[in-house]
Short mmCIF file of C-alpha atoms and ligand atoms in Angstrom, two decimals:
data_model
loop_
_atom_site.label_atom_id
_atom_site.label_comp_id
_atom_site.label_asym_id
_atom_site.label_seq_id
_atom_site.Cartn_x
_atom_site.Cartn_y
_atom_site.Cartn_z
CA MET A 505 15.66 -71.95 -52.02
CA THR A 506 14.35 -70.00 -49.06
CA THR A 507 16.53 -70.69 -46.05
CA SER A 508 14.86 -68.38 -43.56
CA GLY A 509 11.37 -67.26 -42.62
CA PRO A 510 9.67 -64.10 -43.82
CA ARG A 511 10.35 -60.62 -42.48
CA LEU A 512 6.96 -59.04 -41.93
CA VAL A 513 5.19 -56.02 -40.47
CA LEU A 514 1.48 -56.11 -39.62
CA LEU A 515 -0.37 -52.78 -39.65
CA GLY A 516 -3.98 -52.09 -38.79
CA MET A 517 -6.18 -50.16 -36.39
CA PRO A 518 -6.43 -51.26 -32.76
CA GLY A 519 -8.67 -54.33 -32.86
CA ALA A 520 -7.91 -55.14 -36.51
CA GLY A 521 -6.59 -58.55 -35.43
CA LYS A 522 -2.85 -57.93 -35.65
CA GLY A 523 -2.08 -59.77 -32.40
CA THR A 524 -4.19 -62.82 -33.25
CA GLN A 525 -2.77 -63.06 -36.76
CA ALA A 526 0.82 -62.41 -35.69
CA ALA A 527 0.60 -65.34 -33.26
CA LEU A 528 -0.82 -67.64 -35.98
CA LEU A 529 1.78 -66.54 -38.54
CA SER A 530 4.62 -66.90 -36.06
CA GLU A 531 3.58 -70.52 -35.47
CA HIS A 532 3.04 -71.20 -39.18
CA TYR A 533 6.46 -69.95 -40.26
CA GLY A 534 8.35 -70.83 -37.07
CA VAL A 535 9.65 -67.28 -36.67
CA SER A 536 9.60 -65.00 -33.67
CA HIS A 537 6.94 -62.38 -33.12
CA LEU A 538 7.40 -59.03 -31.39
CA SER A 539 4.35 -57.11 -30.17
CA THR A 540 5.54 -53.84 -28.66
CA GLY A 541 2.12 -53.42 -26.98
CA GLU A 542 2.33 -56.87 -25.37
CA LEU A 543 5.90 -56.21 -24.31
CA PHE A 544 4.88 -52.92 -22.67
CA ARG A 545 1.84 -54.55 -20.98
CA ALA A 546 4.11 -57.28 -19.55
CA ALA A 547 6.54 -54.61 -18.31
CA VAL A 548 3.65 -52.80 -16.57
CA ALA A 549 2.38 -56.07 -15.06
CA HIS A 550 5.84 -56.88 -13.69
CA GLY A 551 6.44 -53.33 -12.44
CA THR A 552 9.81 -53.03 -14.25
CA PRO A 553 11.36 -49.55 -14.63
CA THR A 554 10.16 -49.46 -18.26
CA GLY A 555 6.71 -50.55 -17.10
CA VAL A 556 6.51 -47.75 -14.55
CA GLU A 557 7.54 -45.25 -17.22
CA VAL A 558 5.12 -46.37 -19.95
CA LYS A 559 1.97 -47.09 -17.89
CA VAL A 560 0.55 -43.58 -18.20
CA PHE A 561 0.85 -43.69 -22.01
CA LEU A 562 -0.79 -47.11 -22.30
CA ASP A 563 -3.67 -46.22 -19.99
CA SER A 564 -4.47 -43.02 -21.88
CA GLY A 565 -4.10 -44.51 -25.38
CA GLU A 566 -1.11 -42.31 -26.27
CA LEU A 567 2.01 -43.62 -27.98
CA VAL A 568 4.94 -44.46 -25.75
CA PRO A 569 7.78 -41.99 -26.57
CA ASP A 570 9.92 -43.04 -29.54
CA ASP A 571 13.21 -43.22 -27.62
CA ILE A 572 11.80 -45.94 -25.34
CA THR A 573 9.98 -47.79 -28.12
CA ILE A 574 12.84 -47.73 -30.60
CA SER A 575 15.38 -48.91 -28.02
CA VAL A 576 13.11 -51.87 -27.14
CA VAL A 577 13.02 -52.83 -30.82
CA GLU A 578 16.78 -52.32 -31.26
CA GLU A 579 17.30 -54.67 -28.33
CA TYR A 580 15.07 -57.30 -29.96
CA PHE A 581 17.16 -57.19 -33.13
CA ALA A 582 20.55 -56.75 -31.43
CA GLU A 583 21.22 -60.48 -31.07
CA GLY A 584 20.81 -60.95 -34.83
CA GLY A 585 18.52 -64.01 -34.59
CA PRO A 586 15.34 -62.45 -35.97
CA LEU A 587 17.28 -60.61 -38.70
CA GLU A 588 18.65 -63.90 -40.00
CA ASN A 589 15.69 -66.18 -39.27
CA GLY A 590 12.72 -63.93 -40.00
CA PHE A 591 10.25 -62.15 -37.75
CA ILE A 592 6.80 -60.64 -37.41
CA LEU A 593 6.36 -57.15 -36.00
CA ASP A 594 2.94 -56.30 -34.59
CA GLY A 595 2.33 -52.73 -33.40
CA PHE A 596 5.68 -51.40 -34.60
CA PRO A 597 6.32 -49.16 -36.44
CA ARG A 598 3.50 -46.79 -35.55
CA ASN A 599 4.80 -43.46 -36.89
CA LEU A 600 7.26 -42.24 -39.51
CA ALA A 601 10.19 -41.84 -37.10
CA GLN A 602 9.76 -45.48 -36.06
CA ALA A 603 9.44 -46.65 -39.68
CA GLU A 604 12.68 -44.85 -40.54
CA ALA A 605 14.42 -46.26 -37.46
CA LEU A 606 13.32 -49.75 -38.51
CA GLU A 607 14.84 -49.29 -41.99
CA ARG A 608 18.17 -48.42 -40.30
CA VAL A 609 18.02 -51.41 -37.94
CA LEU A 610 17.19 -53.79 -40.79
CA ALA A 611 19.97 -52.59 -43.10
CA GLY A 612 20.79 -55.48 -45.42
CA HIS A 613 17.76 -57.51 -44.32
CA PRO A 614 14.83 -55.70 -45.95
CA LEU A 615 11.20 -56.37 -45.08
CA ASP A 616 9.50 -58.82 -47.44
CA VAL A 617 6.06 -57.30 -47.08
CA VAL A 618 3.98 -54.96 -44.93
CA LEU A 619 0.44 -56.21 -44.47
CA ASP A 620 -2.26 -53.69 -43.63
CA LEU A 621 -5.30 -55.40 -42.10
CA GLU A 622 -8.34 -53.34 -43.03
CA VAL A 623 -11.48 -53.60 -40.92
CA PRO A 624 -14.43 -51.15 -40.83
CA THR A 625 -14.61 -49.00 -37.69
CA GLU A 626 -18.01 -50.48 -36.58
CA VAL A 627 -16.44 -53.95 -36.53
CA ILE A 628 -13.39 -52.61 -34.67
CA LEU A 629 -15.54 -51.07 -31.94
CA ASP A 630 -17.48 -54.29 -31.43
CA ARG A 631 -14.31 -56.38 -31.34
CA ILE A 632 -12.62 -54.13 -28.78
CA ALA A 633 -15.71 -53.88 -26.54
CA GLY A 634 -15.81 -57.70 -26.35
CA ARG A 635 -12.05 -58.32 -26.31
CA ARG A 636 -10.50 -60.16 -23.36
CA VAL A 637 -6.81 -61.08 -23.02
CA CYS A 638 -4.69 -63.46 -20.97
CA VAL A 639 -2.69 -61.47 -18.42
CA THR A 640 0.30 -63.77 -18.66
CA CYS A 641 0.65 -64.76 -22.33
CA GLY A 642 -1.44 -62.14 -24.14
CA ALA A 643 -3.68 -64.67 -25.96
CA THR A 644 -6.83 -62.89 -27.16
CA TYR A 645 -10.47 -63.94 -26.74
CA HIS A 646 -13.87 -62.32 -27.25
CA VAL A 647 -16.94 -62.52 -25.00
CA ASN A 648 -18.58 -64.45 -27.86
CA HIS A 649 -15.54 -66.78 -28.17
CA PRO A 650 -14.42 -67.32 -24.57
CA PRO A 651 -11.74 -69.77 -23.40
CA LYS A 652 -12.89 -73.38 -22.74
CA SER A 653 -12.96 -73.04 -18.95
CA PRO A 654 -14.42 -69.76 -17.73
CA TRP A 655 -11.90 -66.94 -18.10
CA LYS A 656 -8.82 -69.13 -17.78
CA CYS A 657 -6.51 -69.07 -20.79
CA ASP A 658 -6.55 -72.19 -23.04
CA VAL A 659 -2.80 -71.76 -23.62
CA ASP A 660 -1.37 -71.33 -20.13
CA GLY A 661 -4.29 -71.16 -17.66
CA GLY A 662 -3.69 -67.44 -16.91
CA ASP A 663 -6.55 -65.11 -15.97
CA VAL A 664 -8.40 -63.74 -19.00
CA VAL A 665 -9.50 -60.13 -18.43
CA GLN A 666 -10.36 -56.89 -20.20
CA ARG A 667 -7.29 -54.78 -21.04
CA ASP A 668 -6.89 -51.59 -18.95
CA ASP A 669 -6.70 -49.56 -22.18
CA ASP A 670 -9.85 -51.05 -23.72
CA THR A 671 -11.96 -48.37 -21.99
CA GLU A 672 -14.14 -46.24 -24.26
CA GLU A 673 -12.00 -43.13 -23.80
CA ALA A 674 -8.62 -44.80 -24.37
CA VAL A 675 -9.97 -46.65 -27.41
CA ARG A 676 -11.24 -43.37 -28.90
CA ARG A 677 -7.79 -41.83 -28.38
CA ARG A 678 -5.99 -44.87 -29.88
CA LEU A 679 -8.15 -44.66 -33.00
CA GLU A 680 -7.38 -40.93 -33.32
CA VAL A 681 -3.65 -41.53 -32.88
CA TYR A 682 -3.85 -44.26 -35.52
CA GLU A 683 -5.45 -41.87 -38.03
CA GLN A 684 -3.04 -39.04 -37.28
CA VAL A 685 0.36 -40.70 -37.03
CA THR A 686 0.12 -44.32 -38.16
CA VAL A 687 -1.85 -43.93 -41.39
CA PRO A 688 1.02 -41.87 -42.95
CA ILE A 689 3.33 -44.89 -42.75
CA ILE A 690 0.96 -46.75 -45.05
CA ASP A 691 2.07 -44.31 -47.78
CA PHE A 692 5.71 -44.74 -46.72
CA TYR A 693 5.55 -48.49 -47.35
CA ALA A 694 3.45 -48.11 -50.49
CA ALA A 695 6.21 -45.88 -51.90
CA LEU A 696 8.76 -48.62 -51.10
CA GLY A 697 6.57 -51.13 -52.98
CA LYS A 698 6.12 -53.20 -49.81
CA LEU A 699 2.48 -52.58 -48.94
CA VAL A 700 -0.32 -55.10 -49.35
CA ILE A 701 -3.83 -54.35 -48.08
CA VAL A 702 -5.64 -57.40 -46.72
CA ASP A 703 -9.33 -57.67 -45.81
CA GLY A 704 -9.34 -58.25 -42.03
CA THR A 705 -13.05 -59.12 -41.72
CA GLY A 706 -14.39 -62.64 -41.27
CA THR A 707 -13.05 -65.45 -39.11
CA GLY A 708 -9.45 -65.68 -37.94
CA ASP A 709 -8.93 -68.64 -40.29
CA GLU A 710 -10.28 -66.71 -43.27
CA VAL A 711 -8.00 -63.77 -42.55
CA GLN A 712 -5.03 -66.05 -42.05
CA GLU A 713 -5.63 -67.74 -45.40
CA ARG A 714 -5.64 -64.33 -47.13
CA LEU A 715 -2.43 -63.33 -45.36
CA LEU A 716 -0.61 -66.58 -46.18
CA LYS A 717 -1.52 -66.23 -49.85
CA GLU A 718 -0.05 -62.72 -49.98
CA ILE A 719 3.06 -63.58 -47.97
CA ASP A 720 3.85 -66.78 -49.87
CA GLY A 721 3.33 -64.93 -53.15
CA ARG A 722 5.88 -62.31 -52.12
CA VAL A 723 8.42 -64.34 -50.17
CA GLY A 724 8.46 -67.16 -52.73
CA GLN A 725 9.86 -64.67 -55.27
CA ALA A 726 12.61 -63.43 -53.00
CA SER A 727 15.95 -65.16 -53.26
CA ARG A 728 17.77 -65.54 -49.98
P1 LIG B 254 -3.73 -51.77 -30.10
O1 LIG B 254 -3.24 -52.05 -31.50
O2 LIG B 254 -5.03 -52.44 -29.78
O3 LIG B 254 -3.74 -50.31 -29.75
P2 LIG B 254 -1.18 -52.60 -28.91
O4 LIG B 254 -1.00 -53.74 -27.97
O5 LIG B 254 -0.49 -52.69 -30.22
O6 LIG B 254 -2.74 -52.46 -29.05
O7 LIG B 254 -0.70 -51.24 -28.19
C1 LIG B 254 -1.16 -50.86 -26.93
C2 LIG B 254 -0.46 -49.59 -26.47
O8 LIG B 254 0.95 -49.83 -26.35
C3 LIG B 254 -0.57 -48.39 -27.39
O9 LIG B 254 -1.76 -47.67 -27.20
C4 LIG B 254 0.68 -47.59 -26.99
O10 LIG B 254 0.48 -46.89 -25.77
C5 LIG B 254 1.70 -48.68 -26.72
N1 LIG B 254 2.48 -49.01 -27.93
C6 LIG B 254 2.49 -50.20 -28.58
N2 LIG B 254 3.31 -50.16 -29.65
C7 LIG B 254 3.82 -48.90 -29.70
C8 LIG B 254 4.70 -48.22 -30.57
N3 LIG B 254 5.23 -48.82 -31.65
N4 LIG B 254 5.00 -46.92 -30.31
C9 LIG B 254 4.48 -46.29 -29.24
N5 LIG B 254 3.63 -46.86 -28.39
C10 LIG B 254 3.29 -48.16 -28.59
#
């Protein structure tokens, strides 16, 4: 019998829907969800020392240096809760050094599956151009699917705005960085037999159904 939730990583280009799906999956399985991007954006918004340090990287679409990013993730796992109960990582790992660091942190609690959400670049560009996010909770909307009351978050009433790094230039750089340093980790996880590619086009519900099918197929086989 499975006594804990799944241990998952979501991969995919910026705008592939990782954040939206991670939130849905976290609710479905009752496990915690770590988005390193959201965590960094919150740090910037609150002006913490980490926020001050990472702002320049976020705004330009560059990766935050590994020492900062890996220590944030180590902290998340340090208490042991997510290791035992399951978790969803969204936006981490993003390069080989991070993927290797994650293997070390997880020792004895291997990932169940790594899901790569594939979406054509034209769809990505349209999604990012129209994307709006809640400044306080990170919930995502699109100009074609706005919150119920104008630009106030359905979840917590926070202001819903365009992300500072959803400018054309930063998006172009994020897509380049994805190709150059994140795509190689797809091979890393394929070699470990953990990778599943999932079609990320269509509605959020359609994508979630595809993900659940893959996850339940994998996790159901694992004995805990
Ligand atoms: P997206 O997938 O749309 O680029 P994210 O919220 O995942 O959005 O990331 C936003 C930014 O946060 C990245 O461009 C990068 O600057 C920083 N970031 C997030 N995760 C990482 C990571 N694992 N390593 C380095 N930088 C990261």
